[in-house]
Coordinates of C-alpha atoms in Angstrom, one line a residue:
X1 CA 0.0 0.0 0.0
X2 CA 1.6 3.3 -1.0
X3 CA 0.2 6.6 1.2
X4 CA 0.2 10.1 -0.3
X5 CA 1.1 12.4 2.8
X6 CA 0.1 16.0 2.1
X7 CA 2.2 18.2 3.3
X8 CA 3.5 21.0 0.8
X9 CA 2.2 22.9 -1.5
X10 CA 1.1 20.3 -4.9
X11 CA -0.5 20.2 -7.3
X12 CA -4.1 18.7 -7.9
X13 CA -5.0 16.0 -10.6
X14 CA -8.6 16.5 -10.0
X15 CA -11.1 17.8 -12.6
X16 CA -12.4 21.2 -11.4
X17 CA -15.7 19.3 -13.0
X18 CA -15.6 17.4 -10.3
X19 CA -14.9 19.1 -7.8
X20 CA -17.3 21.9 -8.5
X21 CA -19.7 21.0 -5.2
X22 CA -17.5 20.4 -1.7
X23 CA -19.5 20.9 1.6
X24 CA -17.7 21.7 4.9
X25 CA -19.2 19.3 7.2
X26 CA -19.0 20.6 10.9
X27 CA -20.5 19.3 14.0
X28 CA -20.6 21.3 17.2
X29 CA -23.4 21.3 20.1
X30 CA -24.2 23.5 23.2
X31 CA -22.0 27.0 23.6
X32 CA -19.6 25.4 20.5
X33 CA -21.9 27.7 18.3
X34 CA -20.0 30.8 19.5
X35 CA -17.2 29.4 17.6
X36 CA -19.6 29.3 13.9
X37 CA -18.9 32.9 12.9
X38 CA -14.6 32.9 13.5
X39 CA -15.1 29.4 11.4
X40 CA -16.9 30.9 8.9
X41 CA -15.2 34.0 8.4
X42 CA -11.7 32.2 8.4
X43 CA -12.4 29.4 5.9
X44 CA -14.4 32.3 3.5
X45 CA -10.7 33.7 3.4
X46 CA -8.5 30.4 3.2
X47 CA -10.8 27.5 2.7
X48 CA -11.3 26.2 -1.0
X49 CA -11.3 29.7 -2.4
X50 CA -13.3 29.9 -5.6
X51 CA -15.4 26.8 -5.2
X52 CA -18.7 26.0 -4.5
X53 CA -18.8 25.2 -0.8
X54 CA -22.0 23.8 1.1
X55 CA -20.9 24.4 5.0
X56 CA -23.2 22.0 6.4
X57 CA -23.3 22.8 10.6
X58 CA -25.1 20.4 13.1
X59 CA -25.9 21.7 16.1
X60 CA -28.5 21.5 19.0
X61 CA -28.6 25.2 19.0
X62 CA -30.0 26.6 15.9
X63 CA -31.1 30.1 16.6
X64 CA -27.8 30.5 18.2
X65 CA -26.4 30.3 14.7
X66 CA -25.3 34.0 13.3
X67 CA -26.1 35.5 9.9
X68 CA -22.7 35.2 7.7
X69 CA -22.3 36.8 4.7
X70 CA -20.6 34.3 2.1
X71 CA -18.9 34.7 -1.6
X72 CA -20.9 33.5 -4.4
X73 CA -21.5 29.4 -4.8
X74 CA -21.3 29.0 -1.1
X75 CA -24.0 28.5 1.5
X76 CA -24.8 27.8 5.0
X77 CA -27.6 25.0 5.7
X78 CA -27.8 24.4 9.6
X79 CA -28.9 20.6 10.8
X80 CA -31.0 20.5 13.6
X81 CA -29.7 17.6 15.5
X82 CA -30.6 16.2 19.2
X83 CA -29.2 17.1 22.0
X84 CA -27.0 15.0 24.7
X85 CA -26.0 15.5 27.9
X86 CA -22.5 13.8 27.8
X87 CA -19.6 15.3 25.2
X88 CA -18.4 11.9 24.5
X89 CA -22.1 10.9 23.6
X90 CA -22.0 13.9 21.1
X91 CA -18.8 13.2 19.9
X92 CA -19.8 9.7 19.0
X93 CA -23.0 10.7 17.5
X94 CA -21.9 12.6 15.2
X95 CA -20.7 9.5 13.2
X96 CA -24.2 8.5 12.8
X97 CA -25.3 12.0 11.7
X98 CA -22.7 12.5 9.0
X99 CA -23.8 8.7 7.8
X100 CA -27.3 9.1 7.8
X101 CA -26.9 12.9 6.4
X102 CA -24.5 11.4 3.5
X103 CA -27.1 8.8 2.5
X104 CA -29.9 11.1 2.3
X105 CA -28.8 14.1 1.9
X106 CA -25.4 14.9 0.6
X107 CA -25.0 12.0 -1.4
X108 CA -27.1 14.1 -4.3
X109 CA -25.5 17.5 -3.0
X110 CA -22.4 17.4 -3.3
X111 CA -19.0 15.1 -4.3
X112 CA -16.2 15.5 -1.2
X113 CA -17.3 16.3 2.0
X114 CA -14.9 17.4 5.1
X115 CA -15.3 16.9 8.2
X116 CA -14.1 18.7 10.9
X117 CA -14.5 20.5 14.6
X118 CA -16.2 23.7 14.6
X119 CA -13.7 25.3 17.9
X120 CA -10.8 26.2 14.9
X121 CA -10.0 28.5 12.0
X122 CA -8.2 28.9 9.2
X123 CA -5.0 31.0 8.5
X124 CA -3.1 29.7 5.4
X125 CA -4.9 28.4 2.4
X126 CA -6.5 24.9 2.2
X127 CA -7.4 24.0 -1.4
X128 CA -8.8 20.5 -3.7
X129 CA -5.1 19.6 -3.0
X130 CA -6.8 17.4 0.4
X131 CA -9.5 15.9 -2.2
X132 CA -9.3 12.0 -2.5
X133 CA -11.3 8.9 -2.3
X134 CA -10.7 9.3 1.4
X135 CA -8.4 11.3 3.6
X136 CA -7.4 10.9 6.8
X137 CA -4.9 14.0 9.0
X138 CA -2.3 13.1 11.5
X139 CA -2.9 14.2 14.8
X140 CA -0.7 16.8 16.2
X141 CA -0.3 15.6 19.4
X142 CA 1.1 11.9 18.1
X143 CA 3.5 13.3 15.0
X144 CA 6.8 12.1 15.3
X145 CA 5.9 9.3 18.4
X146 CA 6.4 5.7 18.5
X147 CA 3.3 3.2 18.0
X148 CA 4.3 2.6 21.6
X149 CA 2.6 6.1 22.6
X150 CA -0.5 6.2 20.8
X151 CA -3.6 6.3 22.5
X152 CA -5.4 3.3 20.3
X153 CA -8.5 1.4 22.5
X154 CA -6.0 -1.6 23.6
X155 CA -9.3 -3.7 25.5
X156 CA -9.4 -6.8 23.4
X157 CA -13.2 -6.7 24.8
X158 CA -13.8 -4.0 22.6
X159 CA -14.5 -3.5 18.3
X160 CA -12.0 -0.7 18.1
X161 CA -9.2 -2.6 19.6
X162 CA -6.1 -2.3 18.1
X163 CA -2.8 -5.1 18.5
X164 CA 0.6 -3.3 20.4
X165 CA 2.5 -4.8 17.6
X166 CA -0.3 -2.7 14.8
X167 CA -0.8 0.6 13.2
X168 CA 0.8 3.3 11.2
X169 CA 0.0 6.4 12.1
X170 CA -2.8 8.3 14.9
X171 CA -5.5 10.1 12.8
X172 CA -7.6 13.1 14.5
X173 CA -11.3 12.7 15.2
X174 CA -11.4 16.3 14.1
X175 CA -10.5 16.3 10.4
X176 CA -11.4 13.4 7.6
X177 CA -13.6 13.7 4.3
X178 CA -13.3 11.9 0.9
X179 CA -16.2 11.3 -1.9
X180 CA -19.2 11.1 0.0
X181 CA -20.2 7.1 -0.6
X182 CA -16.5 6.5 0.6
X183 CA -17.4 8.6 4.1
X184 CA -20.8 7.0 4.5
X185 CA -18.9 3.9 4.7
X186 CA -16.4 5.0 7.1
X187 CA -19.0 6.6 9.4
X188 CA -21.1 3.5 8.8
X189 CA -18.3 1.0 10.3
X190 CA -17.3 3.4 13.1
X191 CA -21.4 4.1 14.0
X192 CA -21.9 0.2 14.0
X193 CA -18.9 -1.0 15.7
X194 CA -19.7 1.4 18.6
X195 CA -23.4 0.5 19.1
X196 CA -21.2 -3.1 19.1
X197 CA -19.9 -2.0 22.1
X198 CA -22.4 0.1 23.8
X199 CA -24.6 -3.1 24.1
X200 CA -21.7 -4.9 25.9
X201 CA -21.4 -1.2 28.2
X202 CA -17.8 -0.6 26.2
X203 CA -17.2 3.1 25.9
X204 CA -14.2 3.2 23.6
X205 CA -11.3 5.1 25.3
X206 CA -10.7 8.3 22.7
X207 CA -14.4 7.3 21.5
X208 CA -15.3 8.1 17.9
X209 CA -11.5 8.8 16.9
X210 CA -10.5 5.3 18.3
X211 CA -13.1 3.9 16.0
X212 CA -12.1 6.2 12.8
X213 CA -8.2 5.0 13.9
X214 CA -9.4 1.3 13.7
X215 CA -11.1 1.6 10.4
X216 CA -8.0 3.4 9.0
X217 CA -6.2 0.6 10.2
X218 CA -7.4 -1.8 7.8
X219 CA -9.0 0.4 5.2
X220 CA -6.1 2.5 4.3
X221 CA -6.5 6.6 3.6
X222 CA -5.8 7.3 0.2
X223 CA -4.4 10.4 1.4
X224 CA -2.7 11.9 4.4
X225 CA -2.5 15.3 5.5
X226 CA 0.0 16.6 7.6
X227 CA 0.4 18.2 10.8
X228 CA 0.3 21.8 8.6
X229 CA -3.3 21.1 7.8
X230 CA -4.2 20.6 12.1
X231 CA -2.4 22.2 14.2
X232 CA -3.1 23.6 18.0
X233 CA -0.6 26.5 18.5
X234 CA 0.0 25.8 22.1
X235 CA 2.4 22.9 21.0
X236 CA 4.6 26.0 19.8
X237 CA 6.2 26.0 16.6
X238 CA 8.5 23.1 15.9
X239 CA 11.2 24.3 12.8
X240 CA 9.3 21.7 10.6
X241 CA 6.1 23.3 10.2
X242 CA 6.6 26.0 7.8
X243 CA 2.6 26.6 7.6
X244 CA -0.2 26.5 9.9
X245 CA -3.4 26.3 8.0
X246 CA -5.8 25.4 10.1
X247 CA -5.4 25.8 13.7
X248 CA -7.8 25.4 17.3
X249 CA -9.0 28.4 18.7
X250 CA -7.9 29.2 22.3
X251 CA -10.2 28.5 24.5
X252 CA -11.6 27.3 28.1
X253 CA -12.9 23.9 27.4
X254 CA -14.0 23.4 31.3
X255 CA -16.4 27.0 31.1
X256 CA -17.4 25.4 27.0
X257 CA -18.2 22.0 27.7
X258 CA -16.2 20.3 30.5
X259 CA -14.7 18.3 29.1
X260 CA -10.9 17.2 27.6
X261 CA -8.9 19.4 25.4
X262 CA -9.1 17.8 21.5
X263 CA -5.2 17.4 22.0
X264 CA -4.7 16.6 25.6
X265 CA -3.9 12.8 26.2
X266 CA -2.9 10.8 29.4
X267 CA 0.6 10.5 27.4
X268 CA 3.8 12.5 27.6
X269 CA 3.5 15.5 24.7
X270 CA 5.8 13.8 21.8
X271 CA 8.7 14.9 20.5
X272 CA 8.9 16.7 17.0
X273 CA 11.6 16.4 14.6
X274 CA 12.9 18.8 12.4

């Protein structure tokens, strides 16, 4: 199996024909909607720059949502979804949104669709360079670390268990996307495999991004973006990362939603190499 890592600037193969239609797919609950408008505003600058872009938001919140002016060819469409009280029930859930969204919904929208956390913005340009069958980003907080040190669900007991002696890389939760019958069966596999698990009371332990690591485990990206494309600026700067595109916003996460930072793990912060 051969990866394409995307890291520098290259160049596309992919008809503008066909990738005329992209949504941004975002999910984001409770006071995450304060976030929407910096998101907005940012990827309006940076993000797939004369395209048509469909930003597709799910929330629990919708008259929280602000008015956003937006270029030409590019909309807002705000999901009503339920509400939950547990983060980690949210962040699971939204695997079964974006499925049952992509089968009837965005499946006769649009062709790509990327999916990513609402509590970031853009600052460098992000362009049809990420497009593929179906992508998959390194996390930041795993980049340069032995297998040894990442955070894969390690319970034989449950579906998103993963061997000490498996695995290439650790993927973010917060940023995949691909042709849209590719993602519906990514979000299919990671939806199923946790109601697996929720009906033997298994929580998996990074929830749905243990999942989405298990599925890229054995149903390889066909592209992988680098640290440039998700970055959280309070790792600092190592001298490798030339460009920051798109990075998470500062923020309390107790006062937002109690809960864990999207790159704080119970392992020692990694070293990056130059």
């Amino acid at each position: 199996m051969e990866w394409r890592l995307q890291y520098r600037d290259t160049e596309c193969t992919i008809s503008q024909e066909t990738c005329s239609r992209r949504p941004h797919g975002v999910c984001h609950q409770k006071r995450y909607t304060v976030f929407v408008q910096t998101f907005i505003e940012t990827a309006e600058k940076f993000f797939m720059v004369g395209h048509m872009v469909n930003y597709y938001v799910f929330t629990d919140r919708v008259k929280d949502i602000p008015n956003i002016s937006l270029a030409e060819g590019r909309q807002l469409v705000i999901l009503e979804v339920p509400s939950y009280k547990r983060w980690q029930e949210v962040s699971m859930r939204r695997m079964e949104m974006i499925r049952d969204y992509s089968q009837q919904r965005f499946i006769n929208e649009v062709d790509y669709l990327v999916c990513v956390d609402v509590d970031m913005k853009f600052s460098d340009e992000v362009g049809v360079e990420i497009l593929s069958d179906v992508f998959g980003t390194l996390h930041p907080g795993f980049y340069g670390a032995a297998r040894e040190d990442f955070t894969y669900e390690r319970r034989k007991a449950s579906t998103a268990f993963i061997p000490s002696d498996e695995g290439d890389f650790y993927y973010a939760g917060g940023y995949f996307g691909g042709k849209v019958e590719k993602v519906y069966k990514l979000t299919n596999f990671c939806h199923n495999e946790m109601m697996t698990d929720q009906a033997n009371n298994i929580e998996a332990i990074w929830h749905d991004e243990s999942y989405l690591n298990k599925y890229f485990l054995y149903h390889k990206p066909t592209k992988i973006l680098s640290p440039e494309y998700l970055w959280d600026n309070d790792f600092g700067v190592p001298e490798f990362l030339t460009r920051r595109r798109f990075v998470a916003v500062p923020k309390d996460h107790n006062a937002i939603r109690n809960r864990r930072s999207l790159y704080s793990y119970p392992k020692a912060r990694p070293t990056f190499h130059s």
